[in-house]
mmCIF file of C-alpha atoms in Angstrom:
data_model
loop_
_atom_site.group_PDB
_atom_site.id
_atom_site.type_symbol
_atom_site.label_atom_id
_atom_site.label_comp_id
_atom_site.label_asym_id
_atom_site.label_seq_id
_atom_site.Cartn_x
_atom_site.Cartn_y
_atom_site.Cartn_z
ATOM 1 C CA MET A 1 -20.333 25.428 6.130
ATOM 2 C CA ASP A 2 -22.126 27.224 3.353
ATOM 3 C CA SER A 3 -25.276 25.918 1.353
ATOM 4 C CA GLU A 4 -23.609 25.587 -1.638
ATOM 5 C CA ASP A 5 -20.858 22.682 0.097
ATOM 6 C CA VAL A 6 -24.274 20.677 1.128
ATOM 7 C CA PRO A 7 -25.173 18.169 -1.961
ATOM 8 C CA THR A 8 -28.189 18.009 -2.520
ATOM 9 C CA LEU A 9 -31.043 15.558 -2.612
ATOM 10 C CA ARG A 10 -31.678 14.500 -6.967
ATOM 11 C CA ASP A 11 -35.423 14.368 -6.456
ATOM 12 C CA PRO A 12 -36.030 10.757 -8.092
ATOM 13 C CA VAL A 13 -34.476 9.949 -4.316
ATOM 14 C CA ARG A 14 -35.849 11.806 -2.554
ATOM 15 C CA ARG A 15 -39.680 10.904 -4.275
ATOM 16 C CA ALA A 16 -38.420 7.384 -3.453
ATOM 17 C CA TYR A 17 -37.834 8.201 0.025
ATOM 18 C CA GLU A 18 -41.257 8.821 0.430
ATOM 19 C CA VAL A 19 -42.830 5.186 -0.709
ATOM 20 C CA CYS A 20 -39.857 2.417 0.964
ATOM 21 C CA PRO A 21 -36.515 1.394 1.010
ATOM 22 C CA VAL A 22 -36.990 -0.877 -2.290
ATOM 23 C CA GLU A 23 -37.294 2.384 -4.288
ATOM 24 C CA VAL A 24 -34.204 4.370 -2.536
ATOM 25 C CA SER A 25 -32.652 1.834 -3.966
ATOM 26 C CA VAL A 26 -34.053 1.505 -7.657
ATOM 27 C CA ALA A 27 -33.636 5.596 -7.520
ATOM 28 C CA VAL A 28 -30.202 5.170 -6.610
ATOM 29 C CA LEU A 29 -28.985 2.285 -8.313
ATOM 30 C CA GLY A 30 -31.572 2.257 -10.867
ATOM 31 C CA GLY A 31 -30.348 3.221 -14.696
ATOM 32 C CA SER A 32 -28.037 3.174 -17.858
ATOM 33 C CA TRP A 33 -25.017 1.769 -16.465
ATOM 34 C CA LYS A 34 -24.332 2.177 -13.068
ATOM 35 C CA MET A 35 -24.172 -1.189 -11.758
ATOM 36 C CA THR A 36 -21.625 -1.814 -13.574
ATOM 37 C CA ILE A 37 -19.888 1.607 -13.217
ATOM 38 C CA VAL A 38 -19.892 0.489 -9.493
ATOM 39 C CA LYS A 39 -19.058 -3.039 -10.175
ATOM 40 C CA ASN A 40 -16.309 -2.188 -11.647
ATOM 41 C CA LEU A 41 -14.817 0.304 -8.485
ATOM 42 C CA LEU A 42 -14.793 -2.341 -6.292
ATOM 43 C CA GLU A 43 -12.037 -3.378 -8.432
ATOM 44 C CA GLY A 44 -10.219 -0.010 -6.988
ATOM 45 C CA PRO A 45 -9.918 3.622 -8.611
ATOM 46 C CA MET A 46 -10.444 4.187 -11.529
ATOM 47 C CA ARG A 47 -9.697 6.927 -14.679
ATOM 48 C CA TYR A 48 -12.013 7.940 -16.941
ATOM 49 C CA GLY A 49 -11.270 6.857 -19.814
ATOM 50 C CA ALA A 50 -10.054 3.356 -18.492
ATOM 51 C CA LEU A 51 -13.733 3.486 -16.660
ATOM 52 C CA GLY A 52 -15.583 4.118 -20.047
ATOM 53 C CA ARG A 53 -13.434 1.156 -20.984
ATOM 54 C CA ALA A 54 -14.096 -1.187 -18.631
ATOM 55 C CA VAL A 55 -17.664 -0.471 -18.905
ATOM 56 C CA GLY A 56 -18.526 -1.150 -22.401
ATOM 57 C CA PRO A 57 -20.021 0.624 -25.448
ATOM 58 C CA VAL A 58 -21.176 3.533 -23.097
ATOM 59 C CA THR A 59 -21.018 6.954 -24.627
ATOM 60 C CA PRO A 60 -19.074 9.549 -23.221
ATOM 61 C CA ARG A 61 -22.779 11.453 -22.022
ATOM 62 C CA VAL A 62 -23.861 9.004 -20.562
ATOM 63 C CA LEU A 63 -21.391 7.934 -18.716
ATOM 64 C CA THR A 64 -20.160 11.581 -17.439
ATOM 65 C CA ARG A 65 -24.160 11.741 -16.159
ATOM 66 C CA GLN A 66 -24.425 8.683 -14.556
ATOM 67 C CA LEU A 67 -20.786 9.133 -12.300
ATOM 68 C CA ARG A 68 -22.273 12.618 -11.605
ATOM 69 C CA GLU A 69 -25.292 11.106 -10.527
ATOM 70 C CA LEU A 70 -22.799 8.158 -8.103
ATOM 71 C CA GLU A 71 -21.365 10.829 -6.451
ATOM 72 C CA CYS A 72 -24.233 13.201 -5.668
ATOM 73 C CA ASP A 73 -25.845 10.590 -4.219
ATOM 74 C CA GLY A 74 -22.699 9.001 -2.011
ATOM 75 C CA ILE A 75 -22.113 6.366 -3.880
ATOM 76 C CA VAL A 76 -18.897 7.532 -5.778
ATOM 77 C CA GLN A 77 -15.896 9.972 -5.091
ATOM 78 C CA ARG A 78 -14.297 11.667 -7.743
ATOM 79 C CA THR A 79 -10.702 13.203 -6.812
ATOM 80 C CA ALA A 80 -9.134 15.911 -8.965
ATOM 81 C CA PHE A 81 -5.116 16.117 -8.588
ATOM 82 C CA PRO A 82 -3.779 19.158 -8.956
ATOM 83 C CA GLU A 83 -1.436 18.179 -12.660
ATOM 84 C CA VAL A 84 -0.912 19.112 -15.581
ATOM 85 C CA PRO A 85 -2.851 17.874 -17.593
ATOM 86 C CA PRO A 86 -5.315 17.366 -14.791
ATOM 87 C CA ARG A 87 -5.735 13.156 -13.829
ATOM 88 C CA VAL A 88 -9.648 12.364 -12.270
ATOM 89 C CA GLU A 89 -9.664 9.302 -10.581
ATOM 90 C CA TYR A 90 -13.022 7.071 -9.538
ATOM 91 C CA SER A 91 -13.820 5.323 -6.758
ATOM 92 C CA LEU A 92 -16.438 4.351 -4.446
ATOM 93 C CA THR A 93 -17.357 6.310 -1.125
ATOM 94 C CA ASP A 94 -18.166 3.644 1.383
ATOM 95 C CA GLN A 95 -21.635 3.277 0.820
ATOM 96 C CA GLY A 96 -20.422 2.349 -2.948
ATOM 97 C CA GLN A 97 -18.467 -0.609 -1.274
ATOM 98 C CA ALA A 98 -20.956 -1.323 1.137
ATOM 99 C CA LEU A 99 -23.379 -2.394 -2.192
ATOM 100 C CA SER A 100 -20.226 -5.459 -3.047
ATOM 101 C CA SER A 101 -22.379 -8.637 -1.710
ATOM 102 C CA PHE A 102 -24.952 -7.136 -3.784
ATOM 103 C CA VAL A 103 -23.649 -6.538 -6.869
ATOM 104 C CA SER A 104 -22.190 -9.980 -6.528
ATOM 105 C CA ALA A 105 -25.752 -11.313 -6.482
ATOM 106 C CA LEU A 106 -26.866 -9.673 -9.052
ATOM 107 C CA ASN A 107 -23.938 -10.774 -11.079
ATOM 108 C CA GLU A 108 -25.030 -14.823 -10.092
ATOM 109 C CA TRP A 109 -28.106 -14.033 -10.811
ATOM 110 C CA GLY A 110 -27.293 -12.192 -14.120
ATOM 111 C CA LYS A 111 -24.952 -15.339 -15.381
ATOM 112 C CA THR A 112 -27.853 -18.131 -13.882
ATOM 113 C CA TYR A 113 -30.913 -15.620 -16.456
ATOM 114 C CA ALA A 114 -28.932 -15.541 -18.590
ATOM 115 C CA LYS A 115 -28.102 -19.519 -19.232
ATOM 116 C CA GLU A 116 -32.012 -20.649 -18.017
ATOM 117 C CA VAL A 117 -34.007 -17.777 -19.685
ATOM 118 C CA ILE A 118 -32.220 -15.761 -22.636
ATOM 119 C CA GLN A 119 -30.323 -18.328 -24.018
ATOM 120 C CA PRO A 120 -32.567 -20.550 -24.745
ATOM 121 C CA LYS A 121 -34.460 -17.798 -26.356
ATOM 122 C CA VAL A 122 -31.467 -17.008 -29.015
ATOM 123 C CA ALA A 123 -31.282 -20.568 -29.201
ATOM 124 C CA ARG A 124 -34.825 -21.149 -30.748
ATOM 125 C CA GLN A 125 -34.663 -17.483 -32.867
ATOM 126 C CA GLY A 126 -31.595 -18.947 -34.662
ATOM 127 C CA SER A 127 -33.033 -21.664 -35.074
ATOM 128 C CA GLY A 128 -35.753 -20.068 -37.219
ATOM 129 C CA ALA A 129 -38.838 -20.573 -35.129
ATOM 130 C CA PRO A 130 -40.967 -18.022 -33.430
ATOM 131 C CA THR A 131 -41.103 -15.939 -30.737
ATOM 132 C CA THR A 132 -42.910 -14.722 -28.142
#
């Protein structure tokens, strides 16, 4: 196998590995839109444009960068089909699929947090109450 074929370990992941598993998780999955990308790909493979629309207000540059990092880290697989026009699909690897229960738990926690913490603060701000 050529050394160019061996995926490299991103520096943030390598440094996190030296600290603890929680830091590895944050290094791999932290960052703009990564968990939302994973959440959407849990539903099945998606083309770039459809994934961008599903994720939300992400710029193409950021989406591309995050997909490349997730691919480098073994979470996402990019499949290019030899067609004209070219077609590319993104899907989760086995490691990415293993995040399913984690994504569900974070999603539920986020809903509860929004209901109990964010919404009351937004309501107070709307009524002219001071914010802290």
